[in-house]
XYZ file of C-alpha atoms in Angstrom:
367
model
C 8.462 22.710 -5.584
C 8.427 24.598 -8.870
C 8.664 28.210 -9.942
C 4.958 28.245 -10.813
C 3.085 30.649 -8.557
C 6.260 31.817 -6.825
C 6.357 35.568 -6.172
C 9.871 36.889 -6.857
C 11.077 40.411 -6.147
C 13.996 40.789 -8.574
C 16.323 43.716 -7.822
C 18.964 44.687 -10.359
C 19.959 46.812 -13.366
C 18.474 46.659 -16.843
C 19.967 47.750 -20.191
C 21.019 50.295 -21.230
C 23.914 49.988 -20.849
C 23.949 46.347 -21.914
C 26.455 45.074 -19.373
C 26.674 41.519 -18.093
C 24.601 42.020 -14.935
C 21.935 44.034 -16.734
C 21.565 41.346 -19.400
C 21.432 38.600 -16.752
C 18.729 40.486 -14.818
C 16.551 40.925 -17.898
C 17.062 37.332 -18.993
C 16.311 35.932 -15.530
C 13.046 37.872 -15.353
C 11.997 36.448 -18.713
C 12.921 32.874 -17.757
C 11.185 32.983 -14.375
C 8.011 34.339 -15.956
C 8.152 31.599 -18.581
C 8.163 29.091 -15.694
C 5.015 30.590 -14.194
C 6.603 32.773 -11.518
C 5.287 36.233 -10.776
C 8.231 38.630 -11.099
C 8.213 42.182 -9.788
C 11.310 43.956 -11.058
C 12.843 46.849 -9.110
C 15.428 48.538 -11.280
C 18.524 50.026 -9.637
C 19.359 52.149 -12.699
C 15.921 53.497 -13.523
C 15.815 56.763 -15.526
C 15.787 59.884 -13.409
C 12.367 61.360 -12.758
C 12.069 64.187 -13.613
C 14.628 63.897 -16.417
C 16.318 67.203 -15.559
C 17.430 65.712 -12.225
C 20.214 63.912 -14.071
C 21.990 67.261 -14.477
C 22.111 67.852 -10.717
C 25.441 66.245 -9.949
C 26.004 65.638 -6.267
C 22.342 65.255 -5.351
C 20.881 63.446 -8.372
C 21.321 60.077 -6.625
C 18.502 61.085 -4.269
C 16.083 61.356 -7.197
C 16.820 57.708 -8.015
C 17.288 56.366 -4.494
C 14.094 57.617 -2.845
C 11.697 56.102 -5.440
C 13.821 52.941 -5.359
C 13.383 52.543 -1.597
C 9.627 53.054 -1.894
C 9.433 50.413 -4.632
C 11.456 48.003 -2.502
C 9.193 48.416 0.508
C 6.029 47.920 -1.521
C 7.426 45.062 -3.612
C 8.782 43.165 -0.618
C 5.288 43.099 0.848
C 4.106 41.102 -2.169
C 7.030 38.647 -2.484
C 7.974 35.149 -1.332
C 11.657 35.624 -2.125
C 13.846 38.615 -2.997
C 16.621 37.995 -5.525
C 19.125 40.854 -5.219
C 21.702 41.307 -7.968
C 24.659 42.807 -6.110
C 27.988 44.361 -7.016
C 30.893 46.147 -5.347
C 31.441 49.707 -4.196
C 28.669 52.257 -3.965
C 26.384 49.907 -5.853
C 26.436 47.652 -2.786
C 25.956 50.413 -0.210
C 23.266 52.391 -2.072
C 21.233 49.605 -3.675
C 22.065 46.030 -2.621
C 22.341 46.547 1.144
C 19.062 48.528 1.430
C 17.301 45.804 -0.592
C 18.588 43.145 1.812
C 17.493 45.063 4.906
C 14.074 46.098 3.611
C 13.163 42.625 2.361
C 14.385 41.075 5.596
C 12.418 43.529 7.730
C 9.318 42.575 5.766
C 9.928 38.885 6.453
C 10.976 37.939 2.919
C 13.701 35.389 2.198
C 16.655 37.160 0.562
C 19.020 35.625 -1.988
C 21.997 37.907 -2.580
C 23.394 37.140 -6.039
C 26.826 38.790 -5.909
C 28.677 39.486 -9.155
C 31.692 41.404 -10.366
C 35.417 40.803 -10.478
C 36.310 43.544 -7.984
C 34.887 41.716 -4.950
C 38.347 41.007 -3.517
C 39.442 44.635 -3.361
C 35.991 45.733 -2.146
C 35.813 43.193 0.663
C 39.365 44.024 1.744
C 38.009 47.254 3.268
C 34.236 46.673 3.453
C 33.901 43.058 4.619
C 32.522 44.126 8.012
C 29.699 46.162 6.495
C 28.918 43.429 3.972
C 28.835 40.747 6.686
C 26.435 42.858 8.746
C 23.976 43.019 5.859
C 24.539 39.390 4.875
C 23.323 38.305 8.310
C 19.905 39.509 7.169
C 20.081 37.427 3.969
C 19.086 33.779 3.791
C 21.617 32.779 1.125
C 24.586 34.130 -0.840
C 24.792 32.952 -4.451
C 27.752 33.631 -6.759
C 28.278 32.596 -10.382
C 31.774 31.148 -10.049
C 34.222 29.262 -7.874
C 36.403 32.365 -7.951
C 33.863 34.478 -6.057
C 33.015 31.646 -3.703
C 36.710 31.510 -2.760
C 36.876 35.299 -2.303
C 33.881 35.347 0.037
C 35.103 32.302 1.957
C 38.279 34.228 2.786
C 36.062 36.708 4.634
C 33.982 34.120 6.460
C 30.961 34.205 4.154
C 29.941 30.869 2.590
C 28.430 31.050 -0.871
C 26.625 28.729 -3.249
C 27.424 28.645 -6.970
C 24.524 29.403 -9.299
C 26.094 29.894 -12.756
C 25.333 32.595 -15.266
C 22.724 31.659 -17.853
C 23.367 31.699 -21.589
C 20.557 31.760 -24.146
C 21.629 28.995 -26.537
C 18.682 29.708 -28.806
C 20.134 33.155 -29.491
C 23.875 32.476 -29.192
C 24.700 29.550 -31.457
C 27.231 28.758 -34.199
C 26.709 29.826 -37.778
C 25.095 27.123 -39.971
C 28.337 26.942 -41.934
C 31.173 27.786 -39.518
C 33.763 30.132 -40.965
C 37.309 29.013 -41.524
C 39.932 31.635 -40.701
C 41.834 32.621 -43.788
C 44.303 35.364 -44.626
C 41.865 38.008 -43.337
C 40.552 36.783 -39.969
C 37.907 38.819 -38.181
C 38.648 39.275 -34.467
C 36.038 40.419 -31.973
C 36.277 42.212 -28.625
C 32.874 42.202 -26.901
C 33.409 44.271 -23.754
C 32.381 47.760 -22.742
C 34.991 50.433 -23.383
C 36.218 50.788 -19.816
C 39.747 50.645 -18.417
C 39.225 47.399 -16.481
C 38.553 45.510 -19.712
C 41.966 46.219 -21.228
C 40.754 47.242 -24.671
C 43.970 49.220 -25.128
C 45.933 45.976 -24.675
C 43.689 44.324 -27.254
C 44.486 47.094 -29.741
C 48.225 46.763 -29.122
C 47.940 42.985 -29.603
C 46.040 43.509 -32.855
C 48.735 45.881 -34.111
C 51.395 43.252 -33.359
C 49.339 40.547 -35.051
C 49.121 42.681 -38.183
C 52.690 41.766 -39.073
C 51.513 38.187 -39.556
C 47.955 38.912 -40.740
C 48.048 42.308 -42.487
C 44.463 41.930 -43.743
C 42.960 41.023 -40.337
C 40.112 43.134 -38.993
C 38.997 43.881 -35.453
C 35.571 44.868 -34.131
C 35.152 46.395 -30.681
C 31.507 45.922 -29.736
C 30.588 48.092 -26.783
C 30.403 51.597 -25.452
C 31.975 53.456 -22.593
C 34.112 56.368 -21.425
C 37.276 55.212 -23.237
C 35.753 55.293 -26.728
C 37.571 58.404 -27.958
C 40.891 57.419 -26.379
C 40.721 53.977 -27.990
C 39.872 55.437 -31.396
C 42.877 57.741 -31.036
C 45.093 54.802 -30.042
C 43.976 52.840 -33.127
C 45.095 55.768 -35.294
C 48.425 56.044 -33.473
C 49.060 52.321 -33.971
C 48.275 52.609 -37.691
C 45.379 50.134 -37.623
C 42.377 52.467 -37.609
C 41.397 51.452 -41.160
C 40.948 47.849 -39.993
C 39.318 48.518 -36.614
C 35.573 49.082 -36.277
C 33.905 50.527 -33.194
C 30.345 49.263 -33.415
C 28.925 51.072 -30.385
C 25.973 49.662 -28.502
C 24.336 46.586 -30.052
C 21.167 44.790 -29.009
C 21.207 41.068 -28.208
C 20.290 39.877 -31.691
C 22.858 42.163 -33.333
C 25.474 40.906 -30.886
C 24.635 37.266 -31.620
C 24.967 37.901 -35.362
C 28.331 39.586 -34.813
C 29.669 36.550 -32.919
C 28.666 34.336 -35.849
C 30.463 36.652 -38.274
C 33.758 36.587 -36.349
C 36.614 34.064 -36.401
C 37.966 34.503 -32.870
C 37.104 36.347 -29.665
C 39.795 38.414 -27.959
C 39.420 39.384 -24.289
C 42.058 41.482 -22.505
C 40.326 42.271 -19.212
C 42.406 43.288 -16.200
C 39.707 42.598 -13.597
C 36.939 40.085 -14.136
C 34.733 37.420 -12.640
C 32.751 35.301 -15.084
C 32.259 37.376 -18.238
C 29.130 36.600 -20.197
C 30.972 37.655 -23.338
C 33.249 34.611 -23.110
C 30.287 32.271 -22.611
C 28.448 33.860 -25.534
C 31.524 33.443 -27.733
C 31.896 29.777 -26.783
C 28.198 29.189 -27.458
C 28.642 30.824 -30.870
C 31.446 28.446 -31.795
C 34.262 30.994 -31.452
C 37.690 30.078 -30.079
C 38.592 32.441 -27.241
C 41.951 34.014 -26.411
C 41.775 35.783 -23.061
C 43.761 37.060 -20.133
C 43.664 34.978 -16.964
C 42.116 37.824 -14.965
C 40.152 37.105 -11.794
C 37.690 34.267 -12.211
C 38.358 33.515 -15.877
C 40.634 30.497 -15.112
C 37.720 29.068 -13.082
C 35.492 28.990 -16.184
C 37.890 27.996 -18.999
C 40.972 25.795 -19.116
C 44.131 26.830 -20.957
C 44.541 25.145 -24.350
C 41.442 23.053 -23.718
C 38.486 25.456 -23.857
C 40.407 28.727 -24.390
C 43.902 30.183 -24.580
C 44.968 31.998 -21.400
C 47.702 34.638 -21.139
C 48.905 37.072 -18.485
C 47.142 40.389 -17.910
C 48.535 43.427 -19.777
C 50.803 41.328 -22.025
C 49.929 42.417 -25.561
C 52.735 40.354 -27.096
C 51.518 37.150 -25.417
C 47.958 37.931 -26.472
C 49.004 38.438 -30.100
C 51.112 35.270 -30.082
C 48.262 33.173 -28.671
C 45.944 34.462 -31.398
C 48.536 33.635 -34.055
C 49.014 30.104 -32.682
C 45.274 29.415 -32.787
C 44.779 30.860 -36.270
C 47.811 29.022 -37.665
C 46.850 25.623 -36.211
C 43.639 24.316 -37.777
C 43.483 21.321 -35.432
C 43.820 23.502 -32.330
C 41.268 25.967 -33.690
C 38.693 23.201 -34.209
C 39.473 21.540 -30.858
C 38.967 24.803 -28.933
C 35.767 25.429 -30.836
C 34.320 21.944 -30.192
C 35.274 21.774 -26.520
C 33.960 25.292 -25.948
C 30.579 24.282 -27.357
C 30.497 21.294 -25.002
C 31.541 23.360 -21.970
C 28.904 26.036 -22.419
C 26.071 23.517 -22.048
C 26.589 23.857 -18.275
C 25.264 27.407 -18.484
C 21.977 26.898 -20.309
C 18.659 27.323 -18.469
C 17.816 23.582 -18.210
C 21.147 23.066 -16.407
C 20.898 26.110 -14.099
C 17.154 25.915 -13.425
C 17.348 23.234 -10.723
C 20.208 24.988 -8.931
C 18.331 28.295 -8.767
C 15.109 26.617 -7.655
C 16.982 24.799 -4.866
C 18.540 28.109 -3.784
C 15.104 29.760 -3.562
C 13.676 26.796 -1.665
C 16.546 26.699 0.838
C 16.384 30.468 1.309
C 12.658 30.385 2.071
C 13.039 27.458 4.477
C 15.937 29.216 6.186
C 13.967 32.442 6.553
C 11.001 30.557 7.967
C 13.227 28.831 10.525
C 14.856 32.162 11.445
C 11.481 33.747 12.199
C 10.414 30.960 14.578
């Protein structure tokens, strides 16, 4: 079996905003089409139609949900397999669960591709509802051992299908930089509380005592933008901190190649694409050990891991890496080796096997 001629109903978000799941959805559609599959994309975050409906708080969800359900019903009638990008909270109840039920009712094999670091807290109170919908799915796929463990605790077996990194876009600079007296640090997460950007700023301020000419770029957007800009001023580092706002994929890839080290301070996480993109770009990574991150990188081998919300430990780990040329190069080299597991040639066979097993399982269920 190959992807050629396969009809895939792909359900998920698209940029903007350029979050991890949205980027993975767009990339997967492109890769499947390049393999000869027919991909019908149903977007869960489509613009409101009419545009003024966005101002109707409280009922605006209906203006997105009703067209979404119609698209699902029609698209499922033309598909061999439905690939549903799923997340926690209302995203599951409003978008993922209806996609599972509609595709199943139309006799289509459903692969639920669950993502997001908040699965544990979500399943703690919603496992029953999720299990009910999952009985209609043929297969549950997750990108990490962390999520597989979380779902197993609630009686739902899952298969690992890793995230996919575009190594043609995210690659090291032709002449890798060598950190000097003015290292450039990069935070590549959206400006939301769960990503701990405030901790990253505190760590940067502490690091400034050792590297007074260091600079920091926060590449992302989100509701904490103004608060973080204010915090940078309060910490006295605003002149060396740049908030880049939203960047497209090529701009982001260029920014990785211009940096010396990636800093990640997330409080809740699963398998952040930003870390994989940094590794693919030849950047050493210093990160908290939140959620599934220890399942994807190993401390002092492919990254430096510290406790969540510990700005001092984060700053110290950055200093250790920048001060030790041998460690810096070792993290860089091993990170480049590790990320090969996440390129399309490596993931392709696993995804194809998941589709094949899902379709065979659905066929057996209908008999």
